[in-house]
Amino acid sequence: MSGRRVGGAGAPPPRDLARLALGGALPVLATALATDPAGFLFWTVTGSGAYASFSGSVPHVLARALVNAALLAAASAALLLPLARAGRAPAELRLWLGGSALAVVTGLHFFGHYYLQLVPPLALLAARALHRRPPGARAGALRATAGLAALFVLWGLLAPRPDTDHAVRLAHAVRDRTAPGERVLVWTMHPETYWLAGRPPASRYLTAGLLTNHSGGRSGARTGEPYAVPGTWHVFRAETAADPPHLLVDDSRGGDWSPRHLPTLRALLAERYRPAGTVDGARLYVLRDR
């Protein structure tokens, strides 16, 4: 884009729109061709119908959306006033920002990292707005932004991490009860437990999400085997039957994706495993014939 086009507010010519569409389509097409086009379409579009549904608790969804939007606004607080005074933005940046906002909303999960895609267009819009401000105002906005960035870095370094601490404690228990190389299955939404424990997973499904439709971003959504990604339970049964995990950890802690709601997993536990204690609320099971 030329400096004239970025600074202006008129509609971009058709050639620019065509180049923009081509630039967006080529990486996606190249990725699909480099992997498996049918599988790529399934895992990115057609296999995510339940994930993108409108089921779930509306207050929970709204709370997540507002809290994460407020965090982004707080991080950008020093730039909001210049942005508000900057006038109509160039069409290219408005299109970029609008597409990013649509991607944040799609699926109604509102994870914090979804909002990161709003940062690049907002940064360009802020740079344009500050360029039109007096030097003193620019310096003040930059100093305030640097201060806010420092606060967020400190927050990231010092804030409690209960989920990470839980995963570490669980990984220690897994490592103590298995030998190196022994496969384990951790029924969890935190796959870092495998890495922390240094044990190979017994299934390609590192979290319970694809097998149950459970997701941390939405409360009250439909969960269970009928709402899994098609074909996943067939693969899961084959994997656990061919080489049963030496240790099975139920880390659902009474959630709606716990084994008591899942006939296949419940039967696997009843037929082949015996209880081996609990760790931080998670239940451990070992093979009966070990």
PDB file of C-alpha atoms in Angstrom:
ATOM      1  CA  MET A   1       0.000   0.000   0.000  1.00  0.00           C
ATOM      2  CA  SER A   2       1.277   3.460  -0.784  1.00  0.00           C
ATOM      3  CA  GLY A   3       1.417   6.242   1.766  1.00  0.00           C
ATOM      4  CA  ARG A   4      -1.409   8.011  -0.057  1.00  0.00           C
ATOM      5  CA  ARG A   5      -3.739   5.044   0.229  1.00  0.00           C
ATOM      6  CA  VAL A   6      -3.010   4.420   3.937  1.00  0.00           C
ATOM      7  CA  GLY A   7      -3.559   8.027   4.815  1.00  0.00           C
ATOM      8  CA  GLY A   8      -6.734   8.423   2.799  1.00  0.00           C
ATOM      9  CA  ALA A   9     -10.238   7.300   3.715  1.00  0.00           C
ATOM     10  CA  GLY A  10     -11.663   6.478   0.311  1.00  0.00           C
ATOM     11  CA  ALA A  11     -12.675   3.032  -0.896  1.00  0.00           C
ATOM     12  CA  PRO A  12      -9.809   0.948  -2.316  1.00  0.00           C
ATOM     13  CA  PRO A  13      -9.876   0.216  -6.064  1.00  0.00           C
ATOM     14  CA  PRO A  14     -10.963  -3.265  -7.224  1.00  0.00           C
ATOM     15  CA  ARG A  15      -7.347  -4.192  -8.023  1.00  0.00           C
ATOM     16  CA  ASP A  16      -6.353  -3.647  -4.382  1.00  0.00           C
ATOM     17  CA  LEU A  17      -9.267  -5.745  -3.150  1.00  0.00           C
ATOM     18  CA  ALA A  18      -8.320  -8.542  -5.548  1.00  0.00           C
ATOM     19  CA  ARG A  19      -4.718  -8.471  -4.338  1.00  0.00           C
ATOM     20  CA  LEU A  20      -5.928  -8.546  -0.731  1.00  0.00           C
ATOM     21  CA  ALA A  21      -8.159 -11.561  -1.416  1.00  0.00           C
ATOM     22  CA  LEU A  22      -5.357 -13.350  -3.226  1.00  0.00           C
ATOM     23  CA  GLY A  23      -2.906 -12.656  -0.408  1.00  0.00           C
ATOM     24  CA  GLY A  24      -5.331 -14.115   2.098  1.00  0.00           C
ATOM     25  CA  ALA A  25      -6.248 -17.162   0.017  1.00  0.00           C
ATOM     26  CA  LEU A  26      -2.794 -18.291  -1.110  1.00  0.00           C
ATOM     27  CA  PRO A  27      -1.397 -19.256   2.339  1.00  0.00           C
ATOM     28  CA  VAL A  28      -4.578 -21.186   3.165  1.00  0.00           C
ATOM     29  CA  LEU A  29      -4.516 -23.013  -0.175  1.00  0.00           C
ATOM     30  CA  ALA A  30      -0.811 -23.800   0.165  1.00  0.00           C
ATOM     31  CA  THR A  31      -1.351 -25.226   3.653  1.00  0.00           C
ATOM     32  CA  ALA A  32      -4.236 -27.396   2.462  1.00  0.00           C
ATOM     33  CA  LEU A  33      -2.217 -28.758  -0.469  1.00  0.00           C
ATOM     34  CA  ALA A  34       0.835 -29.404   1.715  1.00  0.00           C
ATOM     35  CA  THR A  35      -1.212 -31.513   4.131  1.00  0.00           C
ATOM     36  CA  ASP A  36      -4.474 -33.199   3.115  1.00  0.00           C
ATOM     37  CA  PRO A  37      -7.112 -30.977   1.436  1.00  0.00           C
ATOM     38  CA  ALA A  38     -10.063 -33.059   2.666  1.00  0.00           C
ATOM     39  CA  GLY A  39      -8.663 -33.326   6.174  1.00  0.00           C
ATOM     40  CA  PHE A  40      -7.775 -29.640   6.219  1.00  0.00           C
ATOM     41  CA  LEU A  41     -11.354 -28.726   5.276  1.00  0.00           C
ATOM     42  CA  PHE A  42     -12.727 -31.067   7.935  1.00  0.00           C
ATOM     43  CA  TRP A  43     -10.541 -29.836  10.802  1.00  0.00           C
ATOM     44  CA  THR A  44     -10.907 -26.149   9.982  1.00  0.00           C
ATOM     45  CA  VAL A  45     -14.521 -25.883   8.806  1.00  0.00           C
ATOM     46  CA  THR A  46     -16.884 -28.845   8.527  1.00  0.00           C
ATOM     47  CA  GLY A  47     -15.739 -30.716  11.654  1.00  0.00           C
ATOM     48  CA  SER A  48     -16.292 -27.742  13.951  1.00  0.00           C
ATOM     49  CA  GLY A  49     -20.053 -27.413  13.752  1.00  0.00           C
ATOM     50  CA  ALA A  50     -20.675 -28.106  17.437  1.00  0.00           C
ATOM     51  CA  TYR A  51     -17.789 -25.841  18.431  1.00  0.00           C
ATOM     52  CA  ALA A  52     -19.343 -22.937  16.523  1.00  0.00           C
ATOM     53  CA  SER A  53     -22.904 -23.538  17.748  1.00  0.00           C
ATOM     54  CA  PHE A  54     -24.889 -21.059  19.832  1.00  0.00           C
ATOM     55  CA  SER A  55     -25.481 -23.417  22.758  1.00  0.00           C
ATOM     56  CA  GLY A  56     -24.272 -22.638  26.247  1.00  0.00           C
ATOM     57  CA  SER A  57     -24.764 -20.134  29.022  1.00  0.00           C
ATOM     58  CA  VAL A  58     -25.367 -16.620  27.675  1.00  0.00           C
ATOM     59  CA  PRO A  59     -24.231 -14.830  30.881  1.00  0.00           C
ATOM     60  CA  HIS A  60     -21.010 -16.868  30.923  1.00  0.00           C
ATOM     61  CA  VAL A  61     -20.283 -16.049  27.275  1.00  0.00           C
ATOM     62  CA  LEU A  62     -21.029 -12.347  27.754  1.00  0.00           C
ATOM     63  CA  ALA A  63     -18.864 -12.187  30.863  1.00  0.00           C
ATOM     64  CA  ARG A  64     -15.883 -13.699  29.048  1.00  0.00           C
ATOM     65  CA  ALA A  65     -16.373 -11.369  26.080  1.00  0.00           C
ATOM     66  CA  LEU A  66     -16.605  -8.241  28.224  1.00  0.00           C
ATOM     67  CA  VAL A  67     -13.723  -9.134  30.541  1.00  0.00           C
ATOM     68  CA  ASN A  68     -11.286  -9.890  27.724  1.00  0.00           C
ATOM     69  CA  ALA A  69     -12.406  -6.858  25.742  1.00  0.00           C
ATOM     70  CA  ALA A  70     -11.871  -4.736  28.858  1.00  0.00           C
ATOM     71  CA  LEU A  71      -8.335  -6.137  29.242  1.00  0.00           C
ATOM     72  CA  LEU A  72      -7.498  -5.201  25.658  1.00  0.00           C
ATOM     73  CA  ALA A  73      -8.996  -1.749  26.190  1.00  0.00           C
ATOM     74  CA  ALA A  74      -6.967  -1.305  29.387  1.00  0.00           C
ATOM     75  CA  ALA A  75      -3.767  -2.233  27.583  1.00  0.00           C
ATOM     76  CA  SER A  76      -4.630   0.305  24.860  1.00  0.00           C
ATOM     77  CA  ALA A  77      -6.015   2.972  27.201  1.00  0.00           C
ATOM     78  CA  ALA A  78      -3.418   5.617  26.294  1.00  0.00           C
ATOM     79  CA  LEU A  79      -4.298   5.261  22.602  1.00  0.00           C
ATOM     80  CA  LEU A  80      -8.089   5.287  22.803  1.00  0.00           C
ATOM     81  CA  LEU A  81      -8.455   9.074  22.817  1.00  0.00           C
ATOM     82  CA  PRO A  82      -6.143   9.631  19.809  1.00  0.00           C
ATOM     83  CA  LEU A  83      -7.984   6.835  17.986  1.00  0.00           C
ATOM     84  CA  ALA A  84     -11.350   8.444  18.717  1.00  0.00           C
ATOM     85  CA  ARG A  85     -10.113  11.769  17.337  1.00  0.00           C
ATOM     86  CA  ALA A  86      -8.425  10.341  14.251  1.00  0.00           C
ATOM     87  CA  GLY A  87     -11.510  10.419  12.063  1.00  0.00           C
ATOM     88  CA  ARG A  88     -12.466   7.892   9.413  1.00  0.00           C
ATOM     89  CA  ALA A  89      -9.776   5.266   8.925  1.00  0.00           C
ATOM     90  CA  PRO A  90      -8.597   3.934   5.551  1.00  0.00           C
ATOM     91  CA  ALA A  91     -10.785   1.205   4.097  1.00  0.00           C
ATOM     92  CA  GLU A  92      -7.955  -1.337   4.207  1.00  0.00           C
ATOM     93  CA  LEU A  93      -7.506  -0.970   7.962  1.00  0.00           C
ATOM     94  CA  ARG A  94     -11.238  -0.948   8.606  1.00  0.00           C
ATOM     95  CA  LEU A  95     -11.583  -4.163   6.614  1.00  0.00           C
ATOM     96  CA  TRP A  96      -8.699  -5.756   8.527  1.00  0.00           C
ATOM     97  CA  LEU A  97     -10.085  -4.721  11.899  1.00  0.00           C
ATOM     98  CA  GLY A  98     -13.605  -5.828  11.005  1.00  0.00           C
ATOM     99  CA  GLY A  99     -12.403  -9.237   9.821  1.00  0.00           C
ATOM    100  CA  SER A 100     -10.410  -9.708  13.016  1.00  0.00           C
ATOM    101  CA  ALA A 101     -13.394  -8.737  15.148  1.00  0.00           C
ATOM    102  CA  LEU A 102     -15.584 -11.220  13.260  1.00  0.00           C
ATOM    103  CA  ALA A 103     -13.025 -13.964  13.918  1.00  0.00           C
ATOM    104  CA  VAL A 104     -13.039 -13.148  17.655  1.00  0.00           C
ATOM    105  CA  VAL A 105     -16.824 -13.480  17.788  1.00  0.00           C
ATOM    106  CA  THR A 106     -17.098 -16.665  15.695  1.00  0.00           C
ATOM    107  CA  GLY A 107     -17.892 -19.634  17.922  1.00  0.00           C
ATOM    108  CA  LEU A 108     -18.750 -17.455  20.938  1.00  0.00           C
ATOM    109  CA  HIS A 109     -15.843 -18.723  23.029  1.00  0.00           C
ATOM    110  CA  PHE A 110     -13.940 -15.457  23.519  1.00  0.00           C
ATOM    111  CA  PHE A 111     -10.652 -16.934  24.675  1.00  0.00           C
ATOM    112  CA  GLY A 112      -8.132 -14.283  25.632  1.00  0.00           C
ATOM    113  CA  HIS A 113      -5.688 -15.205  22.876  1.00  0.00           C
ATOM    114  CA  TYR A 114      -8.417 -14.709  20.251  1.00  0.00           C
ATOM    115  CA  TYR A 115      -8.135 -10.974  20.880  1.00  0.00           C
ATOM    116  CA  LEU A 116      -4.485 -10.905  19.789  1.00  0.00           C
ATOM    117  CA  GLN A 117      -5.549 -10.740  16.139  1.00  0.00           C
ATOM    118  CA  LEU A 118      -7.052  -7.308  16.871  1.00  0.00           C
ATOM    119  CA  VAL A 119      -3.670  -5.919  17.912  1.00  0.00           C
ATOM    120  CA  PRO A 120      -1.980  -5.461  14.479  1.00  0.00           C
ATOM    121  CA  PRO A 121      -4.760  -3.348  12.878  1.00  0.00           C
ATOM    122  CA  LEU A 122      -5.229  -1.418  16.119  1.00  0.00           C
ATOM    123  CA  ALA A 123      -1.482  -0.739  16.236  1.00  0.00           C
ATOM    124  CA  LEU A 124      -1.525   0.649  12.696  1.00  0.00           C
ATOM    125  CA  LEU A 125      -4.593   2.744  13.429  1.00  0.00           C
ATOM    126  CA  ALA A 126      -2.933   4.076  16.596  1.00  0.00           C
ATOM    127  CA  ALA A 127       0.266   4.921  14.686  1.00  0.00           C
ATOM    128  CA  ARG A 128      -1.791   6.843  12.134  1.00  0.00           C
ATOM    129  CA  ALA A 129      -3.669   8.670  14.905  1.00  0.00           C
ATOM    130  CA  LEU A 130      -0.507   9.572  16.828  1.00  0.00           C
ATOM    131  CA  HIS A 131       1.194  10.809  13.653  1.00  0.00           C
ATOM    132  CA  ARG A 132      -1.453  13.529  13.486  1.00  0.00           C
ATOM    133  CA  ARG A 133      -1.021  14.583  17.109  1.00  0.00           C
ATOM    134  CA  PRO A 134       1.433  17.203  18.454  1.00  0.00           C
ATOM    135  CA  PRO A 135       4.850  15.861  19.520  1.00  0.00           C
ATOM    136  CA  GLY A 136       4.059  16.324  23.218  1.00  0.00           C
ATOM    137  CA  ALA A 137       0.856  14.336  22.949  1.00  0.00           C
ATOM    138  CA  ARG A 138       2.642  11.559  21.059  1.00  0.00           C
ATOM    139  CA  ALA A 139       5.362  11.306  23.686  1.00  0.00           C
ATOM    140  CA  GLY A 140       2.812  11.182  26.508  1.00  0.00           C
ATOM    141  CA  ALA A 141       0.804   8.433  24.810  1.00  0.00           C
ATOM    142  CA  LEU A 142       3.938   6.371  24.186  1.00  0.00           C
ATOM    143  CA  ARG A 143       5.135   6.738  27.784  1.00  0.00           C
ATOM    144  CA  ALA A 144       1.734   5.718  29.128  1.00  0.00           C
ATOM    145  CA  THR A 145       1.618   2.730  26.766  1.00  0.00           C
ATOM    146  CA  ALA A 146       5.081   1.625  27.887  1.00  0.00           C
ATOM    147  CA  GLY A 147       3.963   1.859  31.520  1.00  0.00           C
ATOM    148  CA  LEU A 148       0.864  -0.221  30.822  1.00  0.00           C
ATOM    149  CA  ALA A 149       2.966  -2.805  29.008  1.00  0.00           C
ATOM    150  CA  ALA A 150       5.271  -3.059  32.012  1.00  0.00           C
ATOM    151  CA  LEU A 151       2.294  -3.601  34.324  1.00  0.00           C
ATOM    152  CA  PHE A 152       0.930  -6.392  32.147  1.00  0.00           C
ATOM    153  CA  VAL A 153       4.352  -8.065  32.008  1.00  0.00           C
ATOM    154  CA  LEU A 154       4.589  -7.968  35.812  1.00  0.00           C
ATOM    155  CA  TRP A 155       1.081  -9.356  36.072  1.00  0.00           C
ATOM    156  CA  GLY A 156       2.015 -12.211  33.742  1.00  0.00           C
ATOM    157  CA  LEU A 157       5.126 -13.006  35.775  1.00  0.00           C
ATOM    158  CA  LEU A 158       3.669 -12.711  39.270  1.00  0.00           C
ATOM    159  CA  ALA A 159      -0.007 -13.719  38.981  1.00  0.00           C
ATOM    160  CA  PRO A 160      -0.981 -17.115  40.483  1.00  0.00           C
ATOM    161  CA  ARG A 161      -1.269 -19.994  38.015  1.00  0.00           C
ATOM    162  CA  PRO A 162      -3.547 -22.590  39.658  1.00  0.00           C
ATOM    163  CA  ASP A 163      -4.044 -24.642  36.472  1.00  0.00           C
ATOM    164  CA  THR A 164      -0.306 -24.828  35.824  1.00  0.00           C
ATOM    165  CA  ASP A 165       0.435 -25.720  39.443  1.00  0.00           C
ATOM    166  CA  HIS A 166      -2.175 -28.473  39.270  1.00  0.00           C
ATOM    167  CA  ALA A 167      -0.665 -29.851  36.061  1.00  0.00           C
ATOM    168  CA  VAL A 168       2.799 -29.907  37.669  1.00  0.00           C
ATOM    169  CA  ARG A 169       1.569 -31.819  40.718  1.00  0.00           C
ATOM    170  CA  LEU A 170      -0.294 -34.271  38.499  1.00  0.00           C
ATOM    171  CA  ALA A 171       2.778 -34.750  36.288  1.00  0.00           C
ATOM    172  CA  HIS A 172       4.879 -35.628  39.340  1.00  0.00           C
ATOM    173  CA  ALA A 173       2.336 -38.293  40.296  1.00  0.00           C
ATOM    174  CA  VAL A 174       2.322 -39.724  36.762  1.00  0.00           C
ATOM    175  CA  ARG A 175       6.113 -39.848  36.672  1.00  0.00           C
ATOM    176  CA  ASP A 176       6.275 -41.567  40.078  1.00  0.00           C
ATOM    177  CA  ARG A 177       3.820 -44.301  39.036  1.00  0.00           C
ATOM    178  CA  THR A 178       5.196 -45.124  35.579  1.00  0.00           C
ATOM    179  CA  ALA A 179       8.500 -45.985  33.954  1.00  0.00           C
ATOM    180  CA  PRO A 180      10.025 -43.965  31.101  1.00  0.00           C
ATOM    181  CA  GLY A 181       8.410 -44.917  27.820  1.00  0.00           C
ATOM    182  CA  GLU A 182       5.219 -46.286  29.363  1.00  0.00           C
ATOM    183  CA  ARG A 183       2.156 -44.800  27.728  1.00  0.00           C
ATOM    184  CA  VAL A 184      -0.396 -42.951  29.831  1.00  0.00           C
ATOM    185  CA  LEU A 185      -3.796 -41.435  29.229  1.00  0.00           C
ATOM    186  CA  VAL A 186      -4.650 -38.193  31.011  1.00  0.00           C
ATOM    187  CA  TRP A 187      -8.339 -37.381  30.606  1.00  0.00           C
ATOM    188  CA  THR A 188      -7.892 -33.637  30.843  1.00  0.00           C
ATOM    189  CA  MET A 189      -8.141 -30.269  29.154  1.00  0.00           C
ATOM    190  CA  HIS A 190      -4.484 -29.503  30.011  1.00  0.00           C
ATOM    191  CA  PRO A 191      -2.257 -31.553  27.669  1.00  0.00           C
ATOM    192  CA  GLU A 192       0.931 -30.052  29.108  1.00  0.00           C
ATOM    193  CA  THR A 193       0.723 -32.780  31.757  1.00  0.00           C
ATOM    194  CA  TYR A 194       2.201 -35.247  29.251  1.00  0.00           C
ATOM    195  CA  TRP A 195       5.175 -32.991  28.551  1.00  0.00           C
ATOM    196  CA  LEU A 196       5.719 -32.180  32.208  1.00  0.00           C
ATOM    197  CA  ALA A 197       5.624 -35.883  33.118  1.00  0.00           C
ATOM    198  CA  GLY A 198       7.864 -36.965  30.242  1.00  0.00           C
ATOM    199  CA  ARG A 199       5.509 -39.806  29.303  1.00  0.00           C
ATOM    200  CA  PRO A 200       4.056 -40.569  25.833  1.00  0.00           C
ATOM    201  CA  PRO A 201       0.281 -40.226  25.386  1.00  0.00           C
ATOM    202  CA  ALA A 202      -1.749 -43.353  24.716  1.00  0.00           C
ATOM    203  CA  SER A 203      -4.023 -41.547  22.265  1.00  0.00           C
ATOM    204  CA  ARG A 204      -3.708 -38.876  19.625  1.00  0.00           C
ATOM    205  CA  TYR A 205      -6.441 -36.944  21.463  1.00  0.00           C
ATOM    206  CA  LEU A 206      -4.452 -34.971  24.007  1.00  0.00           C
ATOM    207  CA  THR A 207      -7.541 -33.343  25.513  1.00  0.00           C
ATOM    208  CA  ALA A 208     -11.126 -34.421  26.055  1.00  0.00           C
ATOM    209  CA  GLY A 209     -12.467 -31.618  23.876  1.00  0.00           C
ATOM    210  CA  LEU A 210     -12.721 -33.398  20.515  1.00  0.00           C
ATOM    211  CA  LEU A 211     -14.270 -36.452  22.184  1.00  0.00           C
ATOM    212  CA  THR A 212     -16.913 -34.596  24.203  1.00  0.00           C
ATOM    213  CA  ASN A 213     -17.402 -31.081  22.742  1.00  0.00           C
ATOM    214  CA  HIS A 214     -16.346 -29.696  26.118  1.00  0.00           C
ATOM    215  CA  SER A 215     -14.589 -26.368  25.912  1.00  0.00           C
ATOM    216  CA  GLY A 216     -13.420 -23.977  28.578  1.00  0.00           C
ATOM    217  CA  GLY A 217     -14.742 -21.007  26.663  1.00  0.00           C
ATOM    218  CA  ARG A 218     -18.422 -21.734  27.085  1.00  0.00           C
ATOM    219  CA  SER A 219     -20.409 -23.006  30.052  1.00  0.00           C
ATOM    220  CA  GLY A 220     -23.521 -25.133  29.578  1.00  0.00           C
ATOM    221  CA  ALA A 221     -22.743 -26.321  26.036  1.00  0.00           C
ATOM    222  CA  ARG A 222     -23.865 -29.825  25.093  1.00  0.00           C
ATOM    223  CA  THR A 223     -21.207 -32.382  26.014  1.00  0.00           C
ATOM    224  CA  GLY A 224     -20.928 -36.138  25.695  1.00  0.00           C
ATOM    225  CA  GLU A 225     -20.127 -38.844  23.180  1.00  0.00           C
ATOM    226  CA  PRO A 226     -22.986 -37.898  20.785  1.00  0.00           C
ATOM    227  CA  TYR A 227     -21.465 -34.415  20.378  1.00  0.00           C
ATOM    228  CA  ALA A 228     -17.895 -35.552  19.658  1.00  0.00           C
ATOM    229  CA  VAL A 229     -16.163 -34.923  16.344  1.00  0.00           C
ATOM    230  CA  PRO A 230     -17.419 -37.752  14.084  1.00  0.00           C
ATOM    231  CA  GLY A 231     -15.200 -40.833  14.147  1.00  0.00           C
ATOM    232  CA  THR A 232     -13.117 -39.872  17.161  1.00  0.00           C
ATOM    233  CA  TRP A 233     -14.485 -42.480  19.561  1.00  0.00           C
ATOM    234  CA  HIS A 234     -13.905 -45.262  17.026  1.00  0.00           C
ATOM    235  CA  VAL A 235     -10.252 -44.219  16.777  1.00  0.00           C
ATOM    236  CA  PHE A 236      -9.974 -43.811  20.552  1.00  0.00           C
ATOM    237  CA  ARG A 237     -11.308 -47.322  21.201  1.00  0.00           C
ATOM    238  CA  ALA A 238      -8.866 -48.804  18.696  1.00  0.00           C
ATOM    239  CA  GLU A 239      -5.908 -46.973  20.242  1.00  0.00           C
ATOM    240  CA  THR A 240      -6.668 -47.973  23.817  1.00  0.00           C
ATOM    241  CA  ALA A 241      -7.442 -51.589  22.862  1.00  0.00           C
ATOM    242  CA  ALA A 242      -4.269 -52.127  20.821  1.00  0.00           C
ATOM    243  CA  ASP A 243      -1.922 -50.795  23.491  1.00  0.00           C
ATOM    244  CA  PRO A 244      -3.730 -49.960  26.759  1.00  0.00           C
ATOM    245  CA  PRO A 245      -2.185 -47.114  28.748  1.00  0.00           C
ATOM    246  CA  HIS A 246      -0.334 -48.243  31.849  1.00  0.00           C
ATOM    247  CA  LEU A 247      -1.849 -45.397  33.843  1.00  0.00           C
ATOM    248  CA  LEU A 248      -5.159 -43.619  33.262  1.00  0.00           C
ATOM    249  CA  VAL A 249      -5.769 -40.294  34.984  1.00  0.00           C
ATOM    250  CA  ASP A 250      -9.265 -38.852  35.261  1.00  0.00           C
ATOM    251  CA  ASP A 251      -8.648 -35.126  35.643  1.00  0.00           C
ATOM    252  CA  SER A 252     -12.253 -34.077  34.961  1.00  0.00           C
ATOM    253  CA  ARG A 253     -12.805 -33.481  38.697  1.00  0.00           C
ATOM    254  CA  GLY A 254     -16.569 -33.931  38.475  1.00  0.00           C
ATOM    255  CA  GLY A 255     -17.093 -31.887  35.317  1.00  0.00           C
ATOM    256  CA  ASP A 256     -19.728 -32.587  32.696  1.00  0.00           C
ATOM    257  CA  TRP A 257     -17.077 -34.445  30.657  1.00  0.00           C
ATOM    258  CA  SER A 258     -16.179 -36.905  33.417  1.00  0.00           C
ATOM    259  CA  PRO A 259     -16.228 -40.690  32.741  1.00  0.00           C
ATOM    260  CA  ARG A 260     -19.536 -41.141  34.525  1.00  0.00           C
ATOM    261  CA  HIS A 261     -21.181 -39.325  31.587  1.00  0.00           C
ATOM    262  CA  LEU A 262     -19.239 -41.282  28.922  1.00  0.00           C
ATOM    263  CA  PRO A 263     -20.182 -44.970  28.453  1.00  0.00           C
ATOM    264  CA  THR A 264     -17.043 -45.898  26.487  1.00  0.00           C
ATOM    265  CA  LEU A 265     -14.588 -44.470  28.988  1.00  0.00           C
ATOM    266  CA  ARG A 266     -16.610 -45.734  31.935  1.00  0.00           C
ATOM    267  CA  ALA A 267     -16.586 -49.275  30.502  1.00  0.00           C
ATOM    268  CA  LEU A 268     -12.838 -49.100  29.857  1.00  0.00           C
ATOM    269  CA  LEU A 269     -12.185 -48.178  33.477  1.00  0.00           C
ATOM    270  CA  ALA A 270     -14.504 -50.886  34.839  1.00  0.00           C
ATOM    271  CA  GLU A 271     -13.102 -53.689  32.672  1.00  0.00           C
ATOM    272  CA  ARG A 272      -9.357 -53.078  32.738  1.00  0.00           C
ATOM    273  CA  TYR A 273      -8.371 -50.713  35.551  1.00  0.00           C
ATOM    274  CA  ARG A 274      -8.338 -50.452  39.310  1.00  0.00           C
ATOM    275  CA  PRO A 275      -8.170 -47.267  41.430  1.00  0.00           C
ATOM    276  CA  ALA A 276      -4.703 -46.114  42.496  1.00  0.00           C
ATOM    277  CA  GLY A 277      -5.467 -43.052  44.581  1.00  0.00           C
ATOM    278  CA  THR A 278      -6.122 -39.378  43.969  1.00  0.00           C
ATOM    279  CA  VAL A 279      -3.881 -36.371  43.426  1.00  0.00           C
ATOM    280  CA  ASP A 280      -5.197 -32.846  43.810  1.00  0.00           C
ATOM    281  CA  GLY A 281      -8.725 -33.998  42.950  1.00  0.00           C
ATOM    282  CA  ALA A 282      -7.706 -36.139  39.973  1.00  0.00           C
ATOM    283  CA  ARG A 283      -8.339 -39.905  40.113  1.00  0.00           C
ATOM    284  CA  LEU A 284      -5.595 -42.340  39.106  1.00  0.00           C
ATOM    285  CA  TYR A 285      -6.153 -45.843  37.703  1.00  0.00           C
ATOM    286  CA  VAL A 286      -3.653 -48.589  36.821  1.00  0.00           C
ATOM    287  CA  LEU A 287      -4.053 -51.687  34.642  1.00  0.00           C
ATOM    288  CA  ARG A 288      -5.361 -54.682  36.560  1.00  0.00           C
ATOM    289  CA  ASP A 289      -2.816 -57.062  34.966  1.00  0.00           C
ATOM    290  CA  ARG A 290       0.264 -54.971  35.747  1.00  0.00           C
TER     291      ARG A 290
END
